[in-house]
Amino acid sequence: DISHVIKHLVPETININEVTEIRGEVLIKKDIFNEKYSEFKNARNYIAGLLHRDDVTFESIQDTDFMPFEVKVFQDNSYFYVNHEFFFDNNFKNIPYCAIIDFNKNPFEEIFDIFLHYRDVVSKYLLDGFVCKYYNNEDRIRLGETDHHPDWGLAVKFESRSSTTELLDIEWNLSRSGNLIPVAILSPLDLDGCIITRCSLYNYKFVRENKILPGCILEIAKMGDIIPAVISVVEESKEY
């Protein structure tokens, strides 16, 4: 339980007296992560490790932010949801980017481009997608939810950003199960502010079928904005 630490990232009081569940995520701005914590693989790994530490303190998370995205209020053996104006009314430091859309008037491609522009130009945080939700509380209650996810919301993921770099070498590592796992040693590649120098090549079959040899040019993407992966061989090696 790190409530005693997280409470420093949220308002001390809210204007609802009932039992209320505020859902959100602890994030770190891209520039702060790159400046102070770049020794970690990525921002999400850093945050996950930080919050799971036994000795987490306010001082250790003062560079992070809490981004709320859902408010669920329990009342009279039932519950209802509060829309995002709640975050403004209660002086939350960070407010999620929201847009009220009528899908009968706005094509999905237009909506996707709006949020893609927000990710690329405006957002201070790494984003891998957005969520489309029914706005009205009545619709949310009618559609319901499972223990895993609400049936009134749909997550939309952006296509992973990619770039190309040269394969310098292939390193073979022995897994715990006794299999040899090929790892690409790459010419340093900057993806979303993270320098990528290594990437899994999965197995020997993948290497052979794609003719992956030192000197070839690979297209690399961060799947889910986290794990670097080989997308394709852009140019075969001229050295072999």
XYZ file of C-alpha atoms in Angstrom:
240
model
C 0.000 0.000 0.000
C 1.570 3.280 -1.134
C -1.451 5.492 -0.467
C 0.583 7.541 2.001
C 2.937 8.446 -0.854
C 0.487 8.888 -3.707
C -1.655 11.246 -1.627
C 0.934 13.940 -2.286
C 0.110 13.739 -6.020
C -3.655 14.274 -5.676
C -5.939 16.858 -4.000
C -6.419 16.460 -0.251
C -10.218 16.608 -0.530
C -12.917 16.106 -3.174
C -16.494 17.383 -3.379
C -18.136 13.940 -3.087
C -19.052 12.452 0.306
C -19.804 8.901 -0.860
C -17.204 6.163 -1.213
C -15.389 7.046 -4.432
C -12.890 5.172 -6.572
C -10.571 7.345 -8.643
C -8.703 5.402 -11.278
C -5.542 6.711 -12.830
C -1.914 6.086 -13.663
C 1.396 7.368 -12.347
C 3.453 8.825 -15.200
C 6.667 10.705 -15.784
C 7.205 13.407 -18.385
C 9.391 12.439 -21.340
C 11.898 15.250 -20.855
C 12.353 14.521 -17.136
C 12.857 10.815 -17.778
C 15.406 11.448 -20.542
C 17.270 13.988 -18.431
C 17.405 12.161 -15.093
C 16.524 8.474 -15.517
C 17.744 7.455 -18.965
C 19.724 4.547 -17.499
C 16.406 2.684 -17.282
C 15.081 0.890 -20.368
C 11.945 3.030 -20.610
C 9.674 5.254 -18.559
C 7.121 2.537 -17.819
C 9.753 0.163 -16.471
C 11.063 2.950 -14.279
C 7.621 3.770 -12.864
C 6.719 0.110 -12.281
C 9.967 -0.530 -10.428
C 9.619 2.654 -8.414
C 6.093 1.921 -7.190
C 6.929 -1.667 -6.242
C 9.849 -0.698 -4.028
C 9.403 -1.385 -0.313
C 11.078 1.894 0.569
C 9.143 4.163 -1.815
C 8.887 7.696 -0.415
C 7.443 10.991 -1.552
C 10.963 12.217 -2.321
C 11.506 9.269 -4.675
C 8.320 9.964 -6.668
C 8.382 13.755 -6.703
C 9.286 13.728 -10.412
C 6.158 11.734 -11.273
C 2.573 12.791 -11.941
C -0.780 11.162 -11.275
C -3.054 11.195 -14.337
C -6.679 10.400 -13.388
C -9.012 8.955 -16.002
C -12.092 7.536 -14.234
C -14.300 8.329 -11.240
C -16.694 5.680 -9.886
C -19.014 6.613 -7.005
C -20.718 3.970 -4.843
C -24.140 4.811 -3.450
C -27.082 2.786 -2.086
C -25.761 -0.633 -3.175
C -25.153 0.713 -6.653
C -22.679 2.962 -8.428
C -22.430 5.656 -11.067
C -19.658 7.352 -13.036
C -18.737 11.022 -12.959
C -17.533 12.752 -16.131
C -14.159 14.453 -16.513
C -15.369 17.879 -15.308
C -14.863 16.370 -11.839
C -11.082 16.706 -12.273
C -11.372 20.445 -13.000
C -13.832 21.046 -10.165
C -11.541 19.331 -7.656
C -8.284 20.960 -8.736
C -6.413 17.908 -9.954
C -2.948 18.926 -11.088
C -3.163 16.883 -14.284
C -6.260 16.542 -16.466
C -6.588 13.863 -19.161
C -7.019 15.050 -22.728
C -10.658 14.432 -23.681
C -12.842 15.103 -26.705
C -16.586 14.559 -26.924
C -17.233 12.998 -30.310
C -20.381 12.094 -32.225
C -19.469 9.099 -34.373
C -22.457 9.859 -36.590
C -20.837 13.153 -37.560
C -17.119 12.532 -37.134
C -15.477 9.642 -39.028
C -13.175 7.481 -36.938
C -10.155 8.416 -39.082
C -10.638 12.053 -38.134
C -10.780 11.197 -34.441
C -7.712 8.982 -34.706
C -5.738 11.790 -36.364
C -6.729 14.226 -33.592
C -5.276 11.974 -30.905
C -2.266 11.031 -33.033
C -1.449 14.731 -33.382
C -1.848 15.128 -29.623
C 0.610 12.277 -29.013
C 3.205 13.553 -31.484
C 3.010 17.308 -30.872
C 1.298 18.154 -27.587
C 1.618 15.364 -25.017
C 4.388 15.556 -22.430
C 4.046 11.816 -21.778
C 4.545 8.670 -23.827
C 1.193 7.528 -25.210
C 0.438 4.267 -27.000
C -3.255 4.861 -27.682
C -6.543 6.244 -26.423
C -9.883 4.948 -25.154
C -13.310 5.561 -26.687
C -16.034 5.591 -24.013
C -19.762 6.167 -23.830
C -20.148 9.596 -22.261
C -23.519 9.165 -20.526
C -23.621 7.359 -17.210
C -26.917 5.688 -18.207
C -25.285 4.055 -21.228
C -22.378 2.821 -19.107
C -24.667 1.236 -16.543
C -26.773 -0.336 -19.294
C -23.773 -1.929 -21.026
C -22.071 -2.970 -17.788
C -18.555 -4.247 -17.224
C -16.593 -7.388 -16.419
C -13.940 -7.891 -13.748
C -11.357 -7.191 -16.451
C -12.757 -4.295 -18.489
C -15.861 -2.169 -19.110
C -18.107 -3.058 -22.048
C -18.739 0.664 -22.616
C -15.143 1.443 -23.551
C -12.814 0.434 -26.371
C -9.021 0.842 -26.333
C -7.428 1.991 -29.590
C -3.680 1.539 -30.014
C -1.434 3.631 -32.226
C 0.784 1.857 -34.694
C 4.237 1.499 -33.180
C 6.742 4.102 -34.369
C 9.663 2.634 -36.230
C 13.015 3.535 -37.723
C 15.914 1.770 -39.430
C 19.413 0.913 -38.316
C 22.299 -1.394 -39.198
C 22.779 -4.807 -37.637
C 26.338 -4.898 -36.318
C 26.433 -8.437 -34.969
C 24.322 -11.332 -33.673
C 24.840 -12.505 -30.113
C 23.651 -15.994 -29.127
C 22.457 -16.493 -25.557
C 21.488 -19.726 -23.833
C 18.005 -19.617 -22.285
C 17.007 -21.410 -19.080
C 15.273 -24.061 -21.169
C 18.489 -24.747 -23.086
C 17.549 -22.939 -26.312
C 19.876 -20.577 -28.136
C 18.294 -17.134 -28.474
C 19.722 -14.717 -31.084
C 20.033 -11.070 -30.060
C 20.654 -8.276 -32.549
C 23.509 -5.896 -31.715
C 22.456 -2.670 -33.393
C 24.011 0.586 -34.400
C 22.498 2.905 -31.731
C 18.986 3.967 -32.692
C 16.920 6.727 -31.056
C 13.240 5.775 -30.691
C 11.027 8.098 -28.628
C 14.072 9.408 -26.797
C 15.340 5.915 -25.883
C 18.585 4.646 -27.363
C 18.127 1.097 -28.715
C 21.268 -1.011 -29.109
C 19.893 -4.542 -28.656
C 16.826 -6.371 -29.873
C 15.621 -9.981 -29.813
C 15.737 -11.956 -33.064
C 13.450 -14.595 -31.556
C 14.992 -17.826 -32.877
C 17.236 -19.366 -35.543
C 14.303 -19.942 -37.919
C 13.435 -16.213 -37.887
C 17.074 -15.301 -38.588
C 17.424 -17.826 -41.429
C 14.101 -17.153 -43.162
C 14.638 -13.382 -43.121
C 18.324 -13.616 -44.142
C 19.366 -11.554 -41.137
C 23.140 -11.108 -41.200
C 25.552 -8.450 -39.912
C 25.495 -5.467 -42.248
C 21.795 -5.688 -43.104
C 19.424 -2.788 -42.410
C 16.558 -3.570 -40.040
C 13.333 -1.729 -39.346
C 12.870 -1.555 -35.570
C 9.726 -0.571 -33.673
C 8.862 -0.405 -29.979
C 5.876 -2.675 -29.563
C 3.418 -1.033 -27.193
C 5.994 1.774 -26.996
C 8.053 -0.497 -24.735
C 9.770 -3.544 -26.254
C 11.962 -3.066 -29.359
C 11.162 -5.581 -32.086
C 12.321 -6.301 -35.639
C 9.583 -5.418 -38.118
C 11.372 -6.200 -41.366
C 14.673 -6.420 -43.222
C 14.870 -3.228 -45.285
C 18.149 -4.067 -47.012
C 20.029 -7.358 -47.061
C 23.653 -7.512 -46.008
C 26.302 -6.856 -48.661
C 29.024 -8.406 -46.503
C 27.997 -12.053 -47.011
